[in-house]
mmCIF file of C-alpha atoms in Angstrom:
data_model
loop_
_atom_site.group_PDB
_atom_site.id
_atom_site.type_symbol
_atom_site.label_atom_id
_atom_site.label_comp_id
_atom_site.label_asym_id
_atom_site.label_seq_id
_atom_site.Cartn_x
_atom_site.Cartn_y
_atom_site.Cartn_z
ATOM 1 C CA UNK L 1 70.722 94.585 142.614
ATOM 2 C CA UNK L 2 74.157 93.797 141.200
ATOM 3 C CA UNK L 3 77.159 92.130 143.263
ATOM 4 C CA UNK L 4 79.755 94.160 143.956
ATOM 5 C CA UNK L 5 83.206 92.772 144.125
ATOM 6 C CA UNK L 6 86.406 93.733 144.762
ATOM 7 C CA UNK L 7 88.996 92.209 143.159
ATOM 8 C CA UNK L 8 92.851 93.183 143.863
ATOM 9 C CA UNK L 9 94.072 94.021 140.678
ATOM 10 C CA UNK L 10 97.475 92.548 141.195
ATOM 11 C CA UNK L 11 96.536 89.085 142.922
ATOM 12 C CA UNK L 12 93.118 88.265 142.013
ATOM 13 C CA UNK L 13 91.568 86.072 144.505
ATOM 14 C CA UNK L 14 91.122 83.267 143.641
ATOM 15 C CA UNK L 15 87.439 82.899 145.890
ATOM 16 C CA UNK L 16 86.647 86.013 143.989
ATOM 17 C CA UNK L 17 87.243 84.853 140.521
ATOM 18 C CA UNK L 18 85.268 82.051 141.229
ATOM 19 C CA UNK L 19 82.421 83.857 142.213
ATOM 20 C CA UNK L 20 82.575 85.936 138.454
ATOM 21 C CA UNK L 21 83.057 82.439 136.315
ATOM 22 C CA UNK L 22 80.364 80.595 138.247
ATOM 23 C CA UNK L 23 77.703 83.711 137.946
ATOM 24 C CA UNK L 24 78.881 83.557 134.235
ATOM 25 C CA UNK L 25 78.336 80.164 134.072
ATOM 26 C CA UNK L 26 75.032 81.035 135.113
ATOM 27 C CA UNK L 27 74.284 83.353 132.426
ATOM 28 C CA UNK L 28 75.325 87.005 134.448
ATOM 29 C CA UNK L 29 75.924 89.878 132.830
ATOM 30 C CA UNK L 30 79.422 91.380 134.355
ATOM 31 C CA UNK L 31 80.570 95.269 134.055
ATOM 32 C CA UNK L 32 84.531 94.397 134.618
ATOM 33 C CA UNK L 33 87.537 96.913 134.247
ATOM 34 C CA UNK L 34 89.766 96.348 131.283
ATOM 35 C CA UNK L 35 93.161 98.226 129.956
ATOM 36 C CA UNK L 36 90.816 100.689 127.868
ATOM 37 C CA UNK L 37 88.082 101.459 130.416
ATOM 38 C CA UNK L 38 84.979 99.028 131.563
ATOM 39 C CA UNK L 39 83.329 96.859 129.414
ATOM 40 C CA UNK L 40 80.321 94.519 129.896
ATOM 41 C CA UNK L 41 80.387 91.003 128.955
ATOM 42 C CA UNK L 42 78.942 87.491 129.360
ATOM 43 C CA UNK L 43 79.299 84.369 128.143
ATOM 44 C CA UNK L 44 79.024 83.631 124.162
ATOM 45 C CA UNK L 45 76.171 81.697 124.598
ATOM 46 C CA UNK L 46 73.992 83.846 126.514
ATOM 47 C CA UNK L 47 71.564 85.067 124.371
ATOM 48 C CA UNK L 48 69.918 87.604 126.687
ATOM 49 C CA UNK L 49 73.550 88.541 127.669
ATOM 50 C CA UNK L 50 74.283 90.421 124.129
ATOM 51 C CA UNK L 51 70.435 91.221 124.293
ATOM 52 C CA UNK L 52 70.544 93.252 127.352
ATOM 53 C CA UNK L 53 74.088 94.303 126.519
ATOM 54 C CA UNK L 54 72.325 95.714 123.327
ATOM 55 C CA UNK L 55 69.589 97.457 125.420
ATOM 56 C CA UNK L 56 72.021 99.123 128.066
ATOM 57 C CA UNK L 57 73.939 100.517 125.332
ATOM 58 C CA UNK L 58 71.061 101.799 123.306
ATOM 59 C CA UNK L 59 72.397 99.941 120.177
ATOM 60 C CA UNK L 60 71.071 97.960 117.636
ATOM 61 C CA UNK L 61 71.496 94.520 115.442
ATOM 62 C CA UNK L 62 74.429 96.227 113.223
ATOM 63 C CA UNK L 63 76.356 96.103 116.747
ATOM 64 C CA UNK L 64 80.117 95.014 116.286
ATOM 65 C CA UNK L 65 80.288 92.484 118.975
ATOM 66 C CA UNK L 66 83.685 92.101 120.685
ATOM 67 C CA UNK L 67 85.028 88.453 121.475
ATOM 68 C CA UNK L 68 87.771 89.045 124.063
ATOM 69 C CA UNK L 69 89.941 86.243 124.440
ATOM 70 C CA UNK L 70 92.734 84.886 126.422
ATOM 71 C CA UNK L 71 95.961 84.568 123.717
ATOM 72 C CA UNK L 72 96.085 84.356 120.083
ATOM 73 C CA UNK L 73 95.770 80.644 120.070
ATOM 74 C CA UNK L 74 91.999 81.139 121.360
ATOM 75 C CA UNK L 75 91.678 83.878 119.284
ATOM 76 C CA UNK L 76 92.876 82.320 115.727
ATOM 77 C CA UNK L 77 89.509 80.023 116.647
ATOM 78 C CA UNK L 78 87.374 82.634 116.225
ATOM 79 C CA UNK L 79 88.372 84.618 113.229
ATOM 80 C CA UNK L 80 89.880 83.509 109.487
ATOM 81 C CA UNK L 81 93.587 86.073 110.013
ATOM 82 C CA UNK L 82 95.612 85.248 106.802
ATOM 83 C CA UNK L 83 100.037 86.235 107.096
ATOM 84 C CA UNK L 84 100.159 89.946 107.282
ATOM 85 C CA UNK L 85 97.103 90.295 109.845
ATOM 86 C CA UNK L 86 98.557 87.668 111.565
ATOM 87 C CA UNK L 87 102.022 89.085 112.143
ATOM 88 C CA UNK L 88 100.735 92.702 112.902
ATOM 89 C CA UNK L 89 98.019 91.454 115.083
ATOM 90 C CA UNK L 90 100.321 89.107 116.593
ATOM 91 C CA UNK L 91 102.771 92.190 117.297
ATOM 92 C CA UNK L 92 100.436 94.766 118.695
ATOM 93 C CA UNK L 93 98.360 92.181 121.214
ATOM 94 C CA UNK L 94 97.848 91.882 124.394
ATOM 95 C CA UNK L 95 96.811 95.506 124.209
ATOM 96 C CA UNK L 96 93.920 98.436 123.891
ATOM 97 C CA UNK L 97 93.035 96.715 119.878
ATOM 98 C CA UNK L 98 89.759 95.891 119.463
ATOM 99 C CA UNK L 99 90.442 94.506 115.238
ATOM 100 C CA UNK L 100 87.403 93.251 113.369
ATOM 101 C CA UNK L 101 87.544 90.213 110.800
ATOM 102 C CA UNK L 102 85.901 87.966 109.109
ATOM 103 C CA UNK L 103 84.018 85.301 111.393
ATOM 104 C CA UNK L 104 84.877 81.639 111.750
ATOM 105 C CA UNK L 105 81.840 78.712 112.060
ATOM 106 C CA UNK L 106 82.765 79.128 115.317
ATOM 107 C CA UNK L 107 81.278 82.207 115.659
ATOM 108 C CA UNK L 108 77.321 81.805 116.846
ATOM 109 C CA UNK L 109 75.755 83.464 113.570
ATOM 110 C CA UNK L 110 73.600 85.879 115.792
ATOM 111 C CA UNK L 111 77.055 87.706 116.978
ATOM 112 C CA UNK L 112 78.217 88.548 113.513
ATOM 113 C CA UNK L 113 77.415 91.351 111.829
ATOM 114 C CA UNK L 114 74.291 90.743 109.699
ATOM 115 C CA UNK L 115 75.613 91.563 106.268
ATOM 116 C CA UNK L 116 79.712 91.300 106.569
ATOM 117 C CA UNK L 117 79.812 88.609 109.024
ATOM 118 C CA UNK L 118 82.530 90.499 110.745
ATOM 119 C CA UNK L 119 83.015 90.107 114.063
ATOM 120 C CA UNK L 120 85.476 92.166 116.796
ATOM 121 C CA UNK L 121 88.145 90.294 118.513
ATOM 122 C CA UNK L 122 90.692 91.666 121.303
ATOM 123 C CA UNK L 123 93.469 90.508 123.972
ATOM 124 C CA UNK L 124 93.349 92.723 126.871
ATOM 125 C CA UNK L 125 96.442 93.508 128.602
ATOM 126 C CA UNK L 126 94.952 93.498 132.233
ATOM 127 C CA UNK L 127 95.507 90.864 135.175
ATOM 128 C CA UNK L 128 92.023 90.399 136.200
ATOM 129 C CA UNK L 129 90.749 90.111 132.663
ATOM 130 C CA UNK L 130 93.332 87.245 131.976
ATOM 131 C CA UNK L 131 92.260 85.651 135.342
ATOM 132 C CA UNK L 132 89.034 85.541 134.620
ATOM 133 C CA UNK L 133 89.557 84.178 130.746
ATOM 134 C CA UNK L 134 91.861 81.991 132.261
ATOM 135 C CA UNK L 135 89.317 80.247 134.877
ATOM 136 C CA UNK L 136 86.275 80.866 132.167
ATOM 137 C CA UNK L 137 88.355 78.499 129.800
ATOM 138 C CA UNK L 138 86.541 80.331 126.646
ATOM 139 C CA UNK L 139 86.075 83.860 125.430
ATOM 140 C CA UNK L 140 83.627 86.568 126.524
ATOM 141 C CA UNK L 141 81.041 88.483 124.501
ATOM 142 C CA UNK L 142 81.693 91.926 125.316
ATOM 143 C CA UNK L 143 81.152 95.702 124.283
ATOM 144 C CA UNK L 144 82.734 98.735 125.556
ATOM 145 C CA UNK L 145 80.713 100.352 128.706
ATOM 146 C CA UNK L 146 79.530 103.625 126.670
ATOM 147 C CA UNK L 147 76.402 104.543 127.668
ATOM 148 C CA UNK L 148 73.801 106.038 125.494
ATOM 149 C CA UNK L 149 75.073 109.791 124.899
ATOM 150 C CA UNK L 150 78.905 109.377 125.871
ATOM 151 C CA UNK L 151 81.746 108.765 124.301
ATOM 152 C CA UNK L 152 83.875 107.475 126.591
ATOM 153 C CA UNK L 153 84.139 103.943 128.632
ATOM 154 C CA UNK L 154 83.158 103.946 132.529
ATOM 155 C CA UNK L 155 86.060 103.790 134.420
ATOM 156 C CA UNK L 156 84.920 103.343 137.992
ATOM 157 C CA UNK L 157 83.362 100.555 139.175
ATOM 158 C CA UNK L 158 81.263 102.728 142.227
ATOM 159 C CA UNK L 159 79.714 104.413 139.959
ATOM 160 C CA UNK L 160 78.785 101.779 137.120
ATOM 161 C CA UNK L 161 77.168 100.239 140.620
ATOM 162 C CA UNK L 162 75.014 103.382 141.078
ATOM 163 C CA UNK L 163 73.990 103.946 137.579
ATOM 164 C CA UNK L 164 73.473 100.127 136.643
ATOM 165 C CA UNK L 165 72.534 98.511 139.783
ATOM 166 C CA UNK L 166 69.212 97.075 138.118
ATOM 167 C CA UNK L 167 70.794 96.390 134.593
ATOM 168 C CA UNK L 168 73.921 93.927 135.208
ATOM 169 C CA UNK L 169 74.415 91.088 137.822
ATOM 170 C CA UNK L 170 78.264 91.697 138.659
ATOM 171 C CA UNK L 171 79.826 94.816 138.590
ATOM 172 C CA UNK L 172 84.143 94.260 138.868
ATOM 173 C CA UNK L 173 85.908 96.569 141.017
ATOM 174 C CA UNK L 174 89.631 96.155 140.662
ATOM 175 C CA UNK L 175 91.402 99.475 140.572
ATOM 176 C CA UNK L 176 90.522 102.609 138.294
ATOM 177 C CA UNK L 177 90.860 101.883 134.381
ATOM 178 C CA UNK L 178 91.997 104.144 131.498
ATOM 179 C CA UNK L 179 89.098 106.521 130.123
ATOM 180 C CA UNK L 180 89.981 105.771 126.290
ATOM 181 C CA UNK L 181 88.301 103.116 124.435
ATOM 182 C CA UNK L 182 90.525 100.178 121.640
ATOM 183 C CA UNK L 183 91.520 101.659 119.423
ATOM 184 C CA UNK L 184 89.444 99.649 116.098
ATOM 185 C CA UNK L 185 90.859 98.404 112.929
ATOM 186 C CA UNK L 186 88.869 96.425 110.179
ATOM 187 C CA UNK L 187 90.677 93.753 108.782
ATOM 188 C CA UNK L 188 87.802 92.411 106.670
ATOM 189 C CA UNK L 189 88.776 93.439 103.639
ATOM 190 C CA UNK L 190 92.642 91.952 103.795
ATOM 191 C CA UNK L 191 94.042 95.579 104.688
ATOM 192 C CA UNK L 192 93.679 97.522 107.743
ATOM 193 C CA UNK L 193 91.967 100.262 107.912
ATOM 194 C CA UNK L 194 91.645 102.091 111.786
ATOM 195 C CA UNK L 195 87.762 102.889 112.253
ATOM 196 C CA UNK L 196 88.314 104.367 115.963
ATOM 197 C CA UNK L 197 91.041 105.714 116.904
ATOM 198 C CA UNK L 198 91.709 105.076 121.016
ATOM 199 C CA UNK L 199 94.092 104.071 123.276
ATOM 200 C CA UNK L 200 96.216 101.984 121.315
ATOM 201 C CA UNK L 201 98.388 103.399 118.477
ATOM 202 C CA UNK L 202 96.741 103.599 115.538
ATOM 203 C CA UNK L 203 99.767 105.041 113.648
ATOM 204 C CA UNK L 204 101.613 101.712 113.375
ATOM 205 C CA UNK L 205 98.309 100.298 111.104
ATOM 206 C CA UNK L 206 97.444 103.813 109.504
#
């Protein structure tokens, strides 16, 4: 059955943050609340993490992975973003963006996608989130919390306990999220181009 904890979404705890990075650090699969609705992540190197992340969702290999990650410093890591991306990216983050580009060596190959070795990338604007970044020290491998025949994110943690209690290890409460999804834009090909429109504004790339 999956830990439930309640997390003030102002002050985080710091006993409770703890908890999350050290089950992490263990190789847990989290549901946590983010400024565009739940997501579920783990840590990059948890193999069965994006495996089971993979299953719950009812996806497949082609996947866009999302690395979510603390600032842009941590995020420049992870992804080659030449002058315009970087400025525009740069402009519209922390926020609901999820913006796909091409991996870095960083990047475990298995998380890229198979043919354009693309991955997602994304700065949440959302206390806990950064908390739990911040204590992590890296990024997490993550995916939107859209279950097999929705199309929109979770947004209360009660209820991703109820429906998930045998499929993830944590589930975050810390308030009630936003029911849009990032907004997407692919950046692979040097221009962007928005692929999902959601709750960021997808005019100012369009």
């Amino acid at each position: 059955m999956a830990r439930y904890l309640d997390v003030h979404p102002d002050n985080p705890q710091p006993r409770m943050l703890q908890q999350i990075v050290d089950a992490l650090h263990d190789d847990a699969l989290i549901a946590y609340p983010t400024d565009s609705g739940y997501a579920l992540g783990c840590r990059v190197g948890n193999r069965d993490g994006r495996d089971r992340i993979l299953r719950i969702r009812g996806l497949d290999d082609r996947h866009h992975f999302t690395l979510v990650c603390r600032d842009f410093s941590q995020l420049g890591q992870l992804v080659h973003v030449d002058n315009a991306a970087f400025r525009a990216i740069r402009a519209a983050t922390p926020g609901p963006y999820t913006f796909i580009l091409p991996g870095t060596p960083e990047v475990p190959r298995r998380l890229l996608h198979p043919k354009k070795r693309t991955v997602g990338v994304r700065i949440p604007d959302h206390i806990v989130v950064q908390a739990i970044l911040d204590k992590l020290g890296e990024p997490l491998l993550s995916s939107s919390l859209i279950l097999p025949g929705e199309d929109e994110p979770r947004t209360m943690g009660w209820e991703i306990k109820e429906d998930l209690d045998h499929d993830v290890d944590i589930v975050v409460e810390a308030g009630e999220t936003p029911a849009e999804p990032t907004t997407v834009v692919d950046w692979s090909e040097g221009y962007p181009e928005v692929i999902r429109r959601g709750a960021g504004d997808p005019d100012r790339f369009d």
